[in-house]
Amino acid sequence: MSKRPLPDDLSVETLSIRAGQLPTDEQSHSEPMFLTSSFVYESAAQAAARFSGEEEGNIYSRFTNPTVRAFEQRLAALEGGERAVAFSSGMAAIVATFFSLLKPGDHIVSSRSVFGTTNVLYDKYLSKFGVDTTMVDISDLDAWRSAITRNTKILFLETPSNPVAEVGDIAALAKLAHDNNALLVVDNCFCTPALQLPLELGADLVVHSATKYLDGQGRCLGGAVVGRDPEISEIFGFLRTAGATMSPFNAWVFLKGLETLSLRMFAHSAQAAELARWLETQPGIERVFYCGLPSHPQHEVAKKQQKAFGAVMSFRVIDSDGNADRQAAWRFIDATRIMSITANLGDTKTTITHPATTTHGRVPAEQKVLSGVTENLIRIAVGLEGLEDLRKDLARGVQALGHNIKD
Ligand SMILES: *Cc1c(COP(=O)(O)O)cnc(C)c1O
């Protein structure tokens, strides 16, 4: 890669390809992959200088690896943050954020519809260390406000949420957080920086599961936190200690994935919008949840803070005998031939899931209802196959419910 410095003010498209330069003497054009656990020094004195921090440079790949660093720099540039820290998974990034910034007695206010495992983190682990969480409706600003206590240190949300695509107003929540000396943390997994820039809207930290759209082809697990100091230094310190490190191989895959990020996100969004509009007109589809639809309750907020509406949508089904239950949902899913029946998302391959018995299977019943996860709900994450083929695949589902397709 070139050692010439990049100009300022580059677009997301250019940054996703060019940011995170990794100069080497071999002049490799593609980013080199440093598959090494440790680094060597010219002398004992240099080793000492590296370890004391007097001299900058690589030490050990648990916390300093050039390929991982290039991924961090590229993602930080894309999100408009000062610095990013990469992790072995999205959950590792979320755990590190909470454990490095909170202490016993601190309080989190979180939107109710978060990734299922984030819920488990609140209920089972953070609570054990004396950190309590209050869950609120993502779109109800008054609920956020009244949940805040003297001990609230973090407001956390995922927008649009999984699986019913609820949207939180990032700018309004950032103001609310700052008026109360708290930080706003946004899980930007579903939009990515190609579609939404939470830091620009006032958020303090962005967390990612790189496993999803940053990779984009379902190959590797990874995660990251983006923001500024002093928070990022704290989180980096936690990584060095906890060791939930991103592998250099995965970082290299993510660097390659990022290069097509904007192209993919707009293509995913365009296909999803078409299918959402079509599903809304079909019999047996009780309701479609997609923030790109004018019928979506937070469509205006989504339009204000996102460049497009993403690939994830869900819908409730009802069969021709009037059953709106698990059997109807499973029949729909089992009738598809192209879509992958899997809980993952963020892939070129379209995925179809029954949230109530998979991603949200461990969520308590009452919370499931509040999150909109009914037995007849199906989630799809629209991939990049041909649009007509996907439409026909969904038509197979509608027909399996005993309905005739409407043209
Ligand atoms: C998948 C996901 C996570 C967790 O990421 P992993 O890489 O699976 O650990 C967190 N948040 C959201 C929104 C996700 O979709």
PDB file of N, CA, C and O in Angstrom, residues 3 13 25 32 43 45 51 54 73 77 109 123 155 157 171 179-180 195-196 200 206 269 282 287 296 345 373 383 405:
ATOM      1  N   LYS A   3       2.352   4.898   0.987  1.00  0.00           N
ATOM      2  CA  LYS A   3       2.602   5.644   2.226  1.00  0.00           C
ATOM      3  C   LYS A   3       2.182   7.104   2.076  1.00  0.00           C
ATOM      4  O   LYS A   3       2.366   7.896   2.989  1.00  0.00           O
ATOM      5  N   GLU A  13     -17.655   6.171   0.940  1.00  0.00           N
ATOM      6  CA  GLU A  13     -17.278   5.190  -0.098  1.00  0.00           C
ATOM      7  C   GLU A  13     -15.751   5.093  -0.212  1.00  0.00           C
ATOM      8  O   GLU A  13     -15.185   4.001  -0.288  1.00  0.00           O
ATOM      9  N   ASP A  25       7.322  -2.312   3.620  1.00  0.00           N
ATOM     10  CA  ASP A  25       8.398  -2.102   2.660  1.00  0.00           C
ATOM     11  C   ASP A  25       8.211  -2.937   1.406  1.00  0.00           C
ATOM     12  O   ASP A  25       8.831  -2.687   0.390  1.00  0.00           O
ATOM     13  N   PRO A  32      -1.633  -6.292   3.991  1.00  0.00           N
ATOM     14  CA  PRO A  32      -0.984  -7.527   4.429  1.00  0.00           C
ATOM     15  C   PRO A  32      -1.608  -8.077   5.709  1.00  0.00           C
ATOM     16  O   PRO A  32      -2.121  -7.315   6.535  1.00  0.00           O
ATOM     17  N   SER A  43      16.897  -4.695  20.224  1.00  0.00           N
ATOM     18  CA  SER A  43      17.758  -4.743  21.416  1.00  0.00           C
ATOM     19  C   SER A  43      16.888  -4.872  22.655  1.00  0.00           C
ATOM     20  O   SER A  43      15.670  -4.630  22.594  1.00  0.00           O
ATOM     21  N   ALA A  45      17.023  -2.862  25.066  1.00  0.00           N
ATOM     22  CA  ALA A  45      16.578  -1.496  25.383  1.00  0.00           C
ATOM     23  C   ALA A  45      15.318  -1.149  24.602  1.00  0.00           C
ATOM     24  O   ALA A  45      14.394  -0.520  25.126  1.00  0.00           O
ATOM     25  N   PHE A  51       7.616  -1.757  25.948  1.00  0.00           N
ATOM     26  CA  PHE A  51       6.757  -2.177  27.061  1.00  0.00           C
ATOM     27  C   PHE A  51       6.401  -1.009  27.966  1.00  0.00           C
ATOM     28  O   PHE A  51       5.306  -0.959  28.533  1.00  0.00           O
ATOM     29  N   GLU A  54       7.274   4.170  26.058  1.00  0.00           N
ATOM     30  CA  GLU A  54       8.130   5.269  25.590  1.00  0.00           C
ATOM     31  C   GLU A  54       8.220   5.279  24.070  1.00  0.00           C
ATOM     32  O   GLU A  54       8.335   6.314  23.448  1.00  0.00           O
ATOM     33  N   GLN A  73      -8.673   1.471  12.325  1.00  0.00           N
ATOM     34  CA  GLN A  73      -8.554   2.826  11.756  1.00  0.00           C
ATOM     35  C   GLN A  73      -9.594   3.058  10.664  1.00  0.00           C
ATOM     36  O   GLN A  73     -10.182   4.120  10.559  1.00  0.00           O
ATOM     37  N   ALA A  77     -12.594   5.820  10.946  1.00  0.00           N
ATOM     38  CA  ALA A  77     -12.747   6.856   9.916  1.00  0.00           C
ATOM     39  C   ALA A  77     -14.181   6.853   9.381  1.00  0.00           C
ATOM     40  O   ALA A  77     -14.790   7.906   9.192  1.00  0.00           O
ATOM     41  N   VAL A 109     -29.957   2.643  31.308  1.00  0.00           N
ATOM     42  CA  VAL A 109     -31.291   2.654  30.716  1.00  0.00           C
ATOM     43  C   VAL A 109     -31.115   2.151  29.287  1.00  0.00           C
ATOM     44  O   VAL A 109     -30.268   2.659  28.543  1.00  0.00           O
ATOM     45  N   ASP A 123     -29.429  -9.140  32.567  1.00  0.00           N
ATOM     46  CA  ASP A 123     -30.167  -9.876  33.599  1.00  0.00           C
ATOM     47  C   ASP A 123     -29.263 -10.766  34.433  1.00  0.00           C
ATOM     48  O   ASP A 123     -29.439 -10.890  35.642  1.00  0.00           O
ATOM     49  N   LEU A 155     -26.972   5.269  28.500  1.00  0.00           N
ATOM     50  CA  LEU A 155     -28.211   5.005  27.761  1.00  0.00           C
ATOM     51  C   LEU A 155     -27.787   4.169  26.557  1.00  0.00           C
ATOM     52  O   LEU A 155     -26.837   4.538  25.841  1.00  0.00           O
ATOM     53  N   LEU A 157     -28.992   1.839  23.088  1.00  0.00           N
ATOM     54  CA  LEU A 157     -30.043   1.395  22.168  1.00  0.00           C
ATOM     55  C   LEU A 157     -29.439   0.805  20.902  1.00  0.00           C
ATOM     56  O   LEU A 157     -28.271   1.034  20.576  1.00  0.00           O
ATOM     57  N   ALA A 171     -30.449  11.766  18.105  1.00  0.00           N
ATOM     58  CA  ALA A 171     -30.090  13.136  18.517  1.00  0.00           C
ATOM     59  C   ALA A 171     -30.800  13.514  19.820  1.00  0.00           C
ATOM     60  O   ALA A 171     -30.190  14.082  20.734  1.00  0.00           O
ATOM     61  N   ASP A 179     -27.595  15.837  29.213  1.00  0.00           N
ATOM     62  CA  ASP A 179     -28.225  16.667  30.255  1.00  0.00           C
ATOM     63  C   ASP A 179     -28.148  15.966  31.609  1.00  0.00           C
ATOM     64  O   ASP A 179     -28.296  16.604  32.649  1.00  0.00           O
ATOM     65  N   ASN A 180     -27.958  14.633  31.583  1.00  0.00           N
ATOM     66  CA  ASN A 180     -27.931  13.855  32.831  1.00  0.00           C
ATOM     67  C   ASN A 180     -26.559  13.231  33.103  1.00  0.00           C
ATOM     68  O   ASN A 180     -26.455  12.248  33.841  1.00  0.00           O
ATOM     69  N   LEU A 195     -25.094   3.885   6.300  1.00  0.00           N
ATOM     70  CA  LEU A 195     -26.471   4.410   6.334  1.00  0.00           C
ATOM     71  C   LEU A 195     -26.749   5.318   7.517  1.00  0.00           C
ATOM     72  O   LEU A 195     -27.719   6.086   7.495  1.00  0.00           O
ATOM     73  N   GLN A 196     -25.950   5.246   8.565  1.00  0.00           N
ATOM     74  CA  GLN A 196     -26.275   6.022   9.779  1.00  0.00           C
ATOM     75  C   GLN A 196     -24.991   6.320  10.551  1.00  0.00           C
ATOM     76  O   GLN A 196     -24.176   5.424  10.761  1.00  0.00           O
ATOM     77  N   GLU A 200     -22.084  11.458  14.770  1.00  0.00           N
ATOM     78  CA  GLU A 200     -22.420  12.773  14.204  1.00  0.00           C
ATOM     79  C   GLU A 200     -23.731  13.291  14.794  1.00  0.00           C
ATOM     80  O   GLU A 200     -23.940  14.496  14.914  1.00  0.00           O
ATOM     81  N   VAL A 206     -20.172   4.019  19.553  1.00  0.00           N
ATOM     82  CA  VAL A 206     -20.891   3.118  18.658  1.00  0.00           C
ATOM     83  C   VAL A 206     -20.329   1.722  18.883  1.00  0.00           C
ATOM     84  O   VAL A 206     -19.106   1.550  18.945  1.00  0.00           O
ATOM     85  N   SER A 269     -30.875  -2.483   0.911  1.00  0.00           N
ATOM     86  CA  SER A 269     -32.012  -1.642   1.306  1.00  0.00           C
ATOM     87  C   SER A 269     -33.038  -1.541   0.178  1.00  0.00           C
ATOM     88  O   SER A 269     -34.250  -1.579   0.429  1.00  0.00           O
ATOM     89  N   GLN A 282     -50.190  -8.334   0.309  1.00  0.00           N
ATOM     90  CA  GLN A 282     -50.561  -9.742   0.155  1.00  0.00           C
ATOM     91  C   GLN A 282     -51.504 -10.242   1.254  1.00  0.00           C
ATOM     92  O   GLN A 282     -51.404  -9.807   2.402  1.00  0.00           O
ATOM     93  N   ARG A 287     -49.230  -7.818   9.251  1.00  0.00           N
ATOM     94  CA  ARG A 287     -48.537  -6.546   9.432  1.00  0.00           C
ATOM     95  C   ARG A 287     -47.073  -6.711   9.049  1.00  0.00           C
ATOM     96  O   ARG A 287     -46.480  -7.754   9.304  1.00  0.00           O
ATOM     97  N   HIS A 296     -44.899   2.691   8.944  1.00  0.00           N
ATOM     98  CA  HIS A 296     -44.115   2.437  10.157  1.00  0.00           C
ATOM     99  C   HIS A 296     -44.218   3.641  11.101  1.00  0.00           C
ATOM    100  O   HIS A 296     -44.043   4.780  10.673  1.00  0.00           O
ATOM    101  N   LEU A 345     -27.721 -12.824  10.143  1.00  0.00           N
ATOM    102  CA  LEU A 345     -28.139 -11.818   9.173  1.00  0.00           C
ATOM    103  C   LEU A 345     -26.897 -11.049   8.756  1.00  0.00           C
ATOM    104  O   LEU A 345     -25.809 -11.245   9.286  1.00  0.00           O
ATOM    105  N   VAL A 373     -42.403  -9.757  19.690  1.00  0.00           N
ATOM    106  CA  VAL A 373     -42.068 -11.093  19.181  1.00  0.00           C
ATOM    107  C   VAL A 373     -43.224 -12.049  19.464  1.00  0.00           C
ATOM    108  O   VAL A 373     -43.260 -12.726  20.485  1.00  0.00           O
ATOM    109  N   GLY A 383     -31.065 -10.429   1.247  1.00  0.00           N
ATOM    110  CA  GLY A 383     -29.727 -10.500   0.669  1.00  0.00           C
ATOM    111  C   GLY A 383     -29.676  -9.893  -0.718  1.00  0.00           C
ATOM    112  O   GLY A 383     -30.497  -9.040  -1.074  1.00  0.00           O
ATOM    113  N   ILE A 405     -51.897 -15.471  -4.276  1.00  0.00           N
ATOM    114  CA  ILE A 405     -51.079 -14.260  -4.432  1.00  0.00           C
ATOM    115  C   ILE A 405     -51.864 -13.184  -5.164  1.00  0.00           C
ATOM    116  O   ILE A 405     -52.582 -13.471  -6.114  1.00  0.00           O
TER     117      ILE A 405
END
